[in-house]
Tab-separated table of C-alpha atoms and ligand atoms in Angstrom:
chain	number	residue	atom	x	y	z
A	160	MET	CA	6.214	3.267	8.998
A	161	ILE	CA	2.953	4.114	11.322
A	162	GLN	CA	5.767	4.166	14.080
A	163	GLU	CA	7.079	7.281	11.782
A	164	ILE	CA	3.784	8.970	11.732
A	165	SER	CA	2.968	7.940	15.327
A	166	SER	CA	6.590	9.911	16.829
A	167	LYS	CA	5.335	12.796	14.364
A	168	TYR	CA	2.282	13.361	16.635
A	169	PHE	CA	4.346	13.096	19.371
A	170	SER	CA	6.749	15.806	18.517
A	171	LEU	CA	4.009	18.091	17.319
A	172	PHE	CA	1.420	17.582	20.574
A	173	GLU	CA	3.626	15.939	22.890
A	174	LYS	CA	1.261	14.426	23.592
A	175	THR	CA	1.069	10.022	22.073
A	176	PRO	CA	-1.868	9.474	19.085
A	177	GLU	CA	-4.815	8.024	20.897
A	178	VAL	CA	-5.974	6.354	17.869
A	179	LYS	CA	-4.054	5.102	14.872
A	180	VAL	CA	-5.719	3.931	11.749
A	181	GLN	CA	-3.804	2.523	8.710
A	182	ALA	CA	-5.973	2.924	5.115
A	183	PRO	CA	-5.093	0.628	2.182
A	184	GLY	CA	-4.722	1.722	-1.616
A	185	ARG	CA	-5.976	-0.675	-4.118
A	186	ILE	CA	-5.461	-2.156	-7.497
A	187	ASN	CA	-8.155	-3.411	-10.209
A	188	ILE	CA	-8.014	-6.540	-11.160
A	189	ILE	CA	-11.367	-5.679	-13.574
A	190	GLY	CA	-13.755	-4.267	-13.768
A	191	GLU	CA	-13.186	-0.661	-15.092
A	192	HIS	CA	-15.815	2.652	-16.141
A	193	THR	CA	-18.318	-0.207	-14.547
A	194	ASP	CA	-19.047	1.075	-10.647
A	195	TYR	CA	-21.206	3.695	-11.546
A	196	ASN	CA	-23.173	1.933	-14.481
A	197	LEU	CA	-23.533	-0.051	-10.877
A	198	GLY	CA	-22.067	-2.857	-13.033
A	199	PHE	CA	-19.819	-5.480	-11.415
A	200	VAL	CA	-15.746	-4.710	-10.310
A	201	LEU	CA	-12.935	-6.249	-9.036
A	202	PRO	CA	-10.632	-4.580	-7.311
A	203	ALA	CA	-8.246	-5.268	-3.667
A	204	ALA	CA	-6.601	-3.604	-0.895
A	205	ILE	CA	-2.318	-3.185	-1.451
A	206	ASN	CA	-0.220	-3.190	1.047
A	207	LYS	CA	0.621	-0.167	0.797
A	208	TYR	CA	-1.423	2.316	2.813
A	209	THR	CA	-2.061	5.273	4.523
A	210	PHE	CA	-1.541	5.917	8.319
A	211	PHE	CA	-3.421	7.767	10.410
A	212	ALA	CA	-3.108	9.318	14.123
A	213	ILE	CA	-5.464	10.996	16.067
A	214	GLY	CA	-6.199	13.143	19.295
A	215	LYS	CA	-8.748	15.134	20.633
A	216	ASN	CA	-7.104	18.674	21.393
A	217	GLY	CA	-10.058	20.078	23.446
A	218	ALA	CA	-10.560	22.916	20.459
A	219	LYS	CA	-12.718	24.226	17.950
A	220	THR	CA	-9.992	23.575	14.707
A	221	ALA	CA	-8.526	20.736	13.802
A	222	THR	CA	-4.397	20.841	13.099
A	223	ILE	CA	-2.811	18.505	10.894
A	224	TYR	CA	0.293	17.753	9.454
A	225	SER	CA	0.516	16.084	6.536
A	226	ALA	CA	3.696	13.810	6.512
A	227	ASP	CA	3.168	13.429	2.392
A	228	TYR	CA	3.512	16.490	1.477
A	229	ASP	CA	5.607	18.380	4.576
A	230	GLU	CA	3.225	20.437	6.169
A	231	SER	CA	0.582	21.971	8.575
A	232	ARG	CA	-2.934	23.485	7.916
A	233	LYS	CA	-5.471	24.735	10.560
A	234	LEU	CA	-8.915	23.050	9.664
A	235	ASP	CA	-12.058	24.117	10.778
A	236	ILE	CA	-14.602	21.606	11.347
A	237	ASN	CA	-17.873	23.739	11.890
A	238	ILE	CA	-16.810	24.658	7.770
A	239	PRO	CA	-19.718	25.488	5.317
A	240	LYS	CA	-17.667	24.794	1.841
A	241	VAL	CA	-15.442	23.198	-0.119
A	242	LYS	CA	-11.791	26.760	-0.200
A	243	SER	CA	-9.275	24.581	-0.440
A	244	SER	CA	-7.326	22.470	-3.144
A	245	GLY	CA	-5.225	19.732	-2.798
A	246	TRP	CA	-5.696	17.231	-0.418
A	247	MET	CA	-6.699	20.623	2.337
A	248	LYS	CA	-10.375	20.418	-0.115
A	249	TYR	CA	-11.195	15.989	1.095
A	250	MET	CA	-10.036	17.633	4.651
A	251	GLU	CA	-13.123	20.360	3.853
A	252	SER	CA	-15.324	17.642	2.200
A	253	MET	CA	-15.436	15.516	5.527
A	254	MET	CA	-15.952	18.160	7.576
A	255	ILE	CA	-19.856	18.539	5.741
A	256	GLY	CA	-19.812	15.540	5.103
A	257	LEU	CA	-20.579	14.664	9.143
A	258	GLN	CA	-22.401	17.414	9.158
A	259	GLU	CA	-24.604	17.078	6.375
A	260	GLU	CA	-25.049	13.576	8.696
A	261	GLY	CA	-25.300	14.826	11.584
A	262	TYR	CA	-22.831	13.788	13.556
A	263	LYS	CA	-20.820	15.828	16.348
A	264	ILE	CA	-16.480	16.271	16.767
A	265	GLY	CA	-15.420	18.384	18.443
A	266	GLY	CA	-11.412	19.821	17.286
A	267	PHE	CA	-8.433	16.936	16.688
A	268	ASN	CA	-4.777	16.868	16.686
A	269	LEU	CA	-3.897	15.289	13.166
A	270	VAL	CA	-0.508	13.098	11.587
A	271	PHE	CA	-0.971	11.569	8.262
A	272	GLY	CA	0.925	9.699	5.529
A	273	GLY	CA	2.204	6.657	4.015
A	274	ASN	CA	3.014	4.755	0.235
A	275	ILE	CA	0.317	5.068	-1.266
A	276	PRO	CA	1.968	6.822	-4.641
A	277	ILE	CA	-0.533	9.874	-5.334
A	278	GLY	CA	-2.440	10.207	-8.889
A	279	ALA	CA	-1.056	7.083	-10.119
A	280	GLY	CA	-4.717	4.886	-10.014
A	281	LEU	CA	-4.367	3.797	-6.449
A	282	SER	CA	-6.792	4.808	-4.771
A	283	SER	CA	-5.160	7.610	-2.153
A	284	SER	CA	-8.001	9.264	-2.132
A	285	ALA	CA	-9.966	6.678	-1.048
A	286	ALA	CA	-7.912	5.601	1.896
A	287	LEU	CA	-7.390	9.152	2.425
A	288	THR	CA	-10.729	9.771	3.338
A	289	CYS	CA	-12.399	6.300	4.389
A	290	GLY	CA	-9.052	6.327	7.058
A	291	LEU	CA	-10.553	9.698	7.593
A	292	TYR	CA	-13.695	8.565	8.178
A	293	TYR	CA	-13.042	5.210	10.311
A	294	ALA	CA	-10.414	7.206	12.481
A	295	LEU	CA	-12.845	10.351	13.942
A	296	SER	CA	-15.774	7.382	14.277
A	297	GLU	CA	-12.763	5.375	16.655
A	298	LEU	CA	-12.101	9.241	18.078
A	299	PHE	CA	-15.139	10.689	18.921
A	300	ASP	CA	-17.456	7.272	19.276
A	301	LEU	CA	-19.237	7.910	16.426
A	302	GLY	CA	-19.940	3.920	15.460
A	303	ILE	CA	-20.893	5.300	11.783
A	304	SER	CA	-20.945	1.817	10.002
A	305	LYS	CA	-18.393	0.630	6.950
A	306	GLU	CA	-20.802	0.542	4.856
A	307	LYS	CA	-21.807	4.328	5.675
A	308	ILE	CA	-17.640	5.623	5.670
A	309	ALA	CA	-17.364	4.154	2.865
A	310	LYS	CA	-20.116	6.444	0.994
A	311	MET	CA	-19.162	9.362	2.693
A	312	ALA	CA	-15.823	8.916	1.512
A	313	GLN	CA	-17.735	8.416	-1.969
A	314	ALA	CA	-19.445	11.868	-1.093
A	315	SER	CA	-16.758	12.932	-0.020
A	316	GLU	CA	-15.730	12.882	-3.851
A	317	HIS	CA	-18.667	14.017	-4.841
A	318	ARG	CA	-18.083	17.630	-3.346
A	319	VAL	CA	-14.782	18.004	-5.131
A	320	GLY	CA	-15.670	17.130	-8.463
A	321	LEU	CA	-15.315	13.722	-9.295
A	322	ASN	CA	-18.631	11.484	-9.798
A	323	CYS	CA	-17.188	8.643	-9.010
A	324	GLY	CA	-18.755	5.283	-8.376
A	325	LEU	CA	-17.983	3.618	-5.316
A	326	MET	CA	-15.493	0.505	-6.196
A	327	ASP	CA	-12.217	2.300	-4.227
A	328	GLN	CA	-14.043	3.446	-1.182
A	329	TYR	CA	-15.773	-0.957	-1.005
A	330	ALA	CA	-11.967	-1.715	-1.039
A	331	VAL	CA	-9.956	-0.038	0.778
A	332	THR	CA	-12.787	-0.275	3.825
A	333	PHE	CA	-13.485	-4.425	2.956
A	334	SER	CA	-11.004	-5.885	1.261
A	335	LYS	CA	-9.178	-9.109	2.901
A	336	LYS	CA	-5.562	-10.399	2.588
A	337	ASP	CA	-4.850	-12.678	-0.406
A	338	HIS	CA	-8.309	-12.059	-1.641
A	339	CYS	CA	-10.211	-9.302	-4.523
A	340	LEU	CA	-13.713	-8.381	-3.772
A	341	PHE	CA	-16.557	-8.813	-6.434
A	342	LEU	CA	-18.460	-6.434	-6.360
A	343	ASP	CA	-22.374	-5.814	-7.258
A	344	CYS	CA	-22.211	-2.366	-7.422
A	345	ARG	CA	-25.867	-1.776	-7.727
A	346	ASN	CA	-26.586	-3.696	-4.288
A	347	LEU	CA	-23.632	-3.669	-3.244
A	348	LYS	CA	-23.579	-7.251	-2.192
A	349	TYR	CA	-19.623	-9.032	-2.282
A	350	LYS	CA	-17.515	-12.342	-2.255
A	351	PHE	CA	-14.613	-12.791	-2.360
A	352	PHE	CA	-12.076	-14.286	-4.843
A	353	PRO	CA	-9.099	-16.136	-3.775
A	354	ALA	CA	-5.706	-14.315	-5.780
A	355	VAL	CA	-4.331	-17.325	-5.956
A	356	LEU	CA	-1.803	-16.429	-8.943
A	357	ASP	CA	0.012	-19.909	-8.999
A	358	GLY	CA	3.120	-18.890	-10.390
A	359	TYR	CA	2.952	-15.093	-11.007
A	360	THR	CA	2.598	-11.644	-9.700
A	361	ILE	CA	1.428	-8.670	-9.671
A	362	VAL	CA	3.838	-5.827	-11.068
A	363	LEU	CA	2.453	-1.807	-11.382
A	364	LEU	CA	3.837	0.025	-14.003
A	365	ASP	CA	3.892	4.077	-13.203
A	366	THR	CA	3.230	6.230	-16.504
A	367	CYS	CA	4.508	8.724	-13.832
A	368	ILE	CA	1.706	10.756	-15.922
A	369	THR	CA	-0.514	12.156	-12.363
A	370	HIS	CA	-3.661	12.734	-13.736
A	371	GLU	CA	-6.517	15.015	-12.019
A	372	LEU	CA	-9.211	13.027	-12.267
A	373	THR	CA	-11.444	15.438	-12.385
A	374	ASP	CA	-9.617	18.041	-14.876
A	375	SER	CA	-9.876	14.691	-17.171
A	376	GLY	CA	-12.534	12.857	-19.027
A	377	TYR	CA	-14.141	11.243	-15.634
A	378	ASN	CA	-16.978	12.970	-14.737
A	379	ASP	CA	-17.611	13.296	-19.321
A	380	ARG	CA	-18.012	9.634	-19.550
A	381	ARG	CA	-20.754	9.076	-17.323
A	382	ASN	CA	-22.762	11.580	-17.854
A	383	ASP	CA	-22.084	10.390	-22.109
A	384	VAL	CA	-23.467	6.052	-20.621
A	385	GLU	CA	-26.165	7.655	-18.446
A	386	SER	CA	-27.803	9.908	-21.309
A	387	VAL	CA	-28.293	7.269	-23.502
A	388	VAL	CA	-29.926	5.000	-20.523
A	389	GLU	CA	-31.914	7.895	-20.168
A	390	LEU	CA	-32.690	7.523	-24.336
A	391	VAL	CA	-33.207	4.123	-23.669
A	392	LYS	CA	-35.569	3.860	-21.039
A	393	LYS	CA	-38.298	5.562	-22.523
A	394	LYS	CA	-38.912	2.861	-24.619
A	395	TYR	CA	-36.941	0.096	-22.638
A	396	PRO	CA	-38.370	1.320	-18.705
A	397	GLU	CA	-36.345	-1.898	-17.384
A	398	VAL	CA	-33.179	-1.073	-18.016
A	399	GLN	CA	-32.731	1.718	-14.769
A	400	SER	CA	-28.544	1.683	-15.476
A	401	ALA	CA	-25.920	0.265	-18.188
A	402	ARG	CA	-26.284	-2.461	-15.668
A	403	ASP	CA	-29.658	-3.444	-17.512
A	404	LEU	CA	-28.557	-2.378	-21.460
A	405	THR	CA	-27.793	-5.538	-23.549
A	406	LYS	CA	-26.436	-5.144	-27.255
A	407	GLU	CA	-29.993	-6.415	-28.700
A	408	ILE	CA	-31.412	-3.310	-26.687
A	409	LEU	CA	-28.629	-0.753	-28.254
A	410	GLY	CA	-29.037	-2.317	-31.619
A	411	THR	CA	-32.495	-1.432	-32.351
A	412	LEU	CA	-31.717	2.228	-31.063
A	413	SER	CA	-28.482	2.444	-32.313
A	414	ASP	CA	-29.912	4.910	-35.607
A	415	GLN	CA	-30.780	7.295	-32.484
A	416	ILE	CA	-27.769	7.551	-30.400
A	417	ASP	CA	-25.327	9.632	-31.309
A	418	PRO	CA	-22.295	6.841	-32.002
A	419	ILE	CA	-19.296	8.034	-29.789
A	420	LYS	CA	-22.415	7.905	-26.754
A	421	LEU	CA	-23.112	4.564	-28.362
A	422	LYS	CA	-19.894	2.770	-28.607
A	423	ARG	CA	-19.608	4.039	-24.851
A	424	ALA	CA	-22.257	1.998	-23.635
A	425	HIS	CA	-20.932	-1.041	-26.092
A	426	PHE	CA	-18.089	-0.097	-24.166
A	427	VAL	CA	-19.465	-1.079	-20.381
A	428	ILE	CA	-21.361	-4.907	-21.654
A	429	ASN	CA	-18.775	-6.240	-22.186
A	430	GLU	CA	-16.929	-5.235	-19.531
A	431	ASN	CA	-19.257	-6.217	-17.317
A	432	THR	CA	-18.832	-9.107	-19.012
A	433	ARG	CA	-15.678	-9.550	-19.168
A	434	VAL	CA	-15.448	-9.482	-15.293
A	435	ILE	CA	-17.929	-12.039	-14.400
A	436	ASN	CA	-15.608	-14.259	-16.991
A	437	THR	CA	-12.826	-13.485	-14.888
A	438	CYS	CA	-14.759	-14.641	-11.793
A	439	GLU	CA	-14.993	-17.658	-12.967
A	440	ALA	CA	-11.580	-17.977	-14.666
A	441	LEU	CA	-9.778	-17.492	-11.261
A	442	SER	CA	-12.264	-20.053	-9.568
A	443	GLU	CA	-11.189	-22.313	-12.173
A	444	ASN	CA	-6.899	-21.270	-11.881
A	445	ASP	CA	-7.395	-20.503	-15.652
A	446	LEU	CA	-4.993	-17.475	-15.507
A	447	VAL	CA	-3.978	-17.329	-18.482
A	448	SER	CA	-8.014	-17.113	-19.916
A	449	MET	CA	-7.954	-14.335	-17.177
A	450	GLY	CA	-4.772	-12.463	-19.034
A	451	LYS	CA	-6.832	-12.716	-21.599
A	452	ASN	CA	-10.078	-10.719	-20.459
A	453	MET	CA	-7.507	-7.775	-19.241
A	454	ASN	CA	-6.186	-7.885	-22.546
A	455	GLN	CA	-9.446	-6.585	-24.097
A	456	SER	CA	-10.021	-4.628	-21.022
A	457	HIS	CA	-7.596	-2.627	-22.389
A	458	HIS	CA	-8.025	-2.110	-26.250
A	459	GLY	CA	-12.071	-1.577	-24.990
A	460	LEU	CA	-10.944	1.478	-22.951
A	461	SER	CA	-8.694	2.562	-25.025
A	462	LYS	CA	-10.457	2.542	-27.991
A	463	MET	CA	-13.772	2.263	-27.016
A	464	TYR	CA	-14.162	3.979	-23.469
A	465	GLU	CA	-11.231	6.075	-24.118
A	466	VAL	CA	-9.612	7.217	-21.304
A	467	SER	CA	-6.824	5.591	-21.321
A	468	CYS	CA	-3.354	7.921	-23.332
A	469	LYS	CA	-0.519	7.102	-25.176
A	470	GLU	CA	1.654	6.431	-21.641
A	471	LEU	CA	-0.843	4.099	-20.761
A	472	ASP	CA	-1.740	2.267	-24.311
A	473	PHE	CA	2.258	1.612	-25.207
A	474	LEU	CA	2.935	0.445	-21.825
A	475	ALA	CA	0.040	-1.676	-21.992
A	476	ASP	CA	1.113	-3.032	-25.504
A	477	PHE	CA	4.307	-3.651	-24.633
A	478	ALA	CA	3.016	-6.136	-22.083
A	479	HIS	CA	1.448	-7.505	-24.354
A	480	LYS	CA	3.866	-8.368	-26.878
A	481	ASP	CA	5.943	-10.146	-23.975
A	482	LYS	CA	4.964	-13.964	-23.440
A	483	ASN	CA	5.831	-14.287	-19.929
A	484	VAL	CA	2.864	-11.537	-19.101
A	485	LEU	CA	-0.392	-13.380	-18.943
A	486	GLY	CA	-2.259	-9.547	-19.093
A	487	ALA	CA	-1.972	-6.401	-18.305
A	488	ARG	CA	-4.037	-3.368	-18.861
A	489	MET	CA	-5.343	0.190	-18.333
A	490	MET	CA	-6.001	0.693	-13.561
A	491	GLY	CA	-8.072	3.380	-12.572
A	492	GLY	CA	-9.887	6.261	-13.966
A	493	GLY	CA	-7.739	6.621	-16.807
A	494	PHE	CA	-5.839	9.497	-19.124
A	495	GLY	CA	-2.341	8.418	-16.974
A	496	GLY	CA	-2.027	6.750	-13.220
A	497	CYS	CA	-1.125	2.488	-13.192
A	498	THR	CA	-1.103	-0.527	-15.889
A	499	ILE	CA	-1.513	-3.505	-14.053
A	500	ASN	CA	0.565	-6.383	-15.447
A	501	ILE	CA	0.613	-10.522	-14.417
A	502	VAL	CA	3.861	-11.187	-14.773
A	503	LYS	CA	5.818	-15.099	-14.241
A	504	LYS	CA	7.102	-15.452	-11.201
A	505	GLY	CA	11.128	-14.727	-11.334
A	506	TYR	CA	10.848	-12.280	-14.529
A	507	GLU	CA	9.611	-9.198	-12.734
A	508	GLU	CA	12.950	-7.902	-12.487
A	509	GLU	CA	14.112	-8.302	-16.228
A	510	PHE	CA	9.627	-7.185	-17.559
A	511	ILE	CA	10.034	-4.199	-15.308
A	512	SER	CA	13.799	-3.646	-16.967
A	513	LYS	CA	12.691	-3.979	-20.260
A	514	ALA	CA	9.757	-1.274	-19.923
A	515	SER	CA	11.634	1.494	-17.984
A	516	GLN	CA	15.125	1.131	-20.845
A	517	ALA	CA	11.438	1.103	-24.254
A	518	TYR	CA	9.327	3.349	-21.868
A	519	LYS	CA	12.181	5.934	-21.150
A	520	THR	CA	13.410	6.181	-25.532
A	521	ALA	CA	9.449	6.870	-25.968
A	522	PHE	CA	8.908	9.391	-23.468
A	523	ASN	CA	12.211	10.287	-22.248
A	524	ILE	CA	10.171	8.960	-18.769
A	525	VAL	CA	11.592	7.215	-16.114
A	526	LEU	CA	9.100	4.904	-15.704
A	527	LYS	CA	7.852	3.876	-12.107
A	528	SER	CA	7.071	0.411	-10.918
A	529	TYR	CA	5.578	-1.248	-7.911
A	530	GLN	CA	5.248	-5.507	-6.985
A	531	VAL	CA	2.565	-5.545	-4.993
A	532	ASP	CA	0.251	-8.578	-2.140
A	533	LEU	CA	-3.101	-7.943	-1.766
A	534	GLY	CA	-3.610	-6.418	1.774
A	535	LYS	CA	-6.574	-6.219	3.828
A	536	GLY	CA	-9.372	-3.731	4.194
A	537	LEU	CA	-9.042	-0.163	7.240
A	538	GLY	CA	-8.215	-0.771	10.513
A	539	ARG	CA	-7.190	0.458	13.366
A	540	VAL	CA	-2.923	-0.461	13.369
B	278	LIG	C1	-11.617	5.689	-9.839
B	278	LIG	C2	-13.316	6.242	-9.709
B	278	LIG	C3	-14.198	4.637	-9.405
B	278	LIG	C4	-14.089	3.989	-10.494
B	278	LIG	C5	-12.700	3.929	-11.925
B	278	LIG	C6	-12.207	3.740	-12.732
B	278	LIG	O1	-10.741	5.176	-9.828
B	278	LIG	O2	-13.230	6.195	-8.415
B	278	LIG	O3	-15.322	4.781	-8.702
B	278	LIG	O4	-14.790	4.516	-11.174
B	278	LIG	O5	-11.652	5.556	-11.188
B	278	LIG	O6	-13.013	2.146	-13.195
């Protein structure tokens, strides 16, 4: 695929690209909506990528071609504010990020594209922002550290209206092949857990309900939980984020907290515990416990945090009834996108076919599916 992107670059700009970069999409085993609450997550990069072919052009603008959309655009690298929509809004937001951080770049030519499904909860936007920051850093010798790239990529999302955490950017940037990345989102320390899924494999079922998380309840959920923390802090100043909440603390204040927000906060406590339990299970090769935690995670996301949708619930319930599937849950921000399923090896095709039929009957939508391996984080090709 990088070959196609490079050839396109050559045909458009009559030069070979100076730098080629690949940035992966990600899955998340468990730990949903915990990252911006400064808790724990367990994502991993997958073998689906966005590729970048880039070179300097000596001008003050960038010429960018999106292979996925077959669209060419000019970008003012000194643009003062985001004014476009679609993929261009990320480009503009990133230019502003570079200006704010004092990094100087010149004009550039870029071709980018790949095979991460867009709007499916596989972090195509984090792959775009982390990958391009990395490519620009390499091209213009900016020497931006990977930690900083992840944070600048997160800021680019904030600037376009999604107050996300850092899970996606860390997974895209730091993942290691065949491992999950356990990230403590408070101190940003991470460690790797070998993802040895003995006899099992990961299958993603895509509802094909694509979401723009900026138009969803994502930011509302974040605000809900943060407002609980603000209230709790008055009595328990040691509580700095939802990460510090306990059931006991919430119990003492339950009559003062809006019941819906209380439910959201309880979800965060439970989900953080489930991440820790899943890490233990993974290190003991106890895939059955891992699966149970994933199933409970779905239940919490659907009923307590309320970020699922009927299509995701349908697919998760369908998988929960199948004894060849150890665990299944919605993945990512929610409101559409994929479920992640831990499926017995050799049973994948049958599972996908049964799920597709059932999904078609229920919603008249053709299900998409992806069988993924765990890949490595971003880098030069
Ligand atoms: C999106 C956000 C992440 C994270 C997940 C939910 O992917 O970008 O920061 O909050 O949703 O876990």
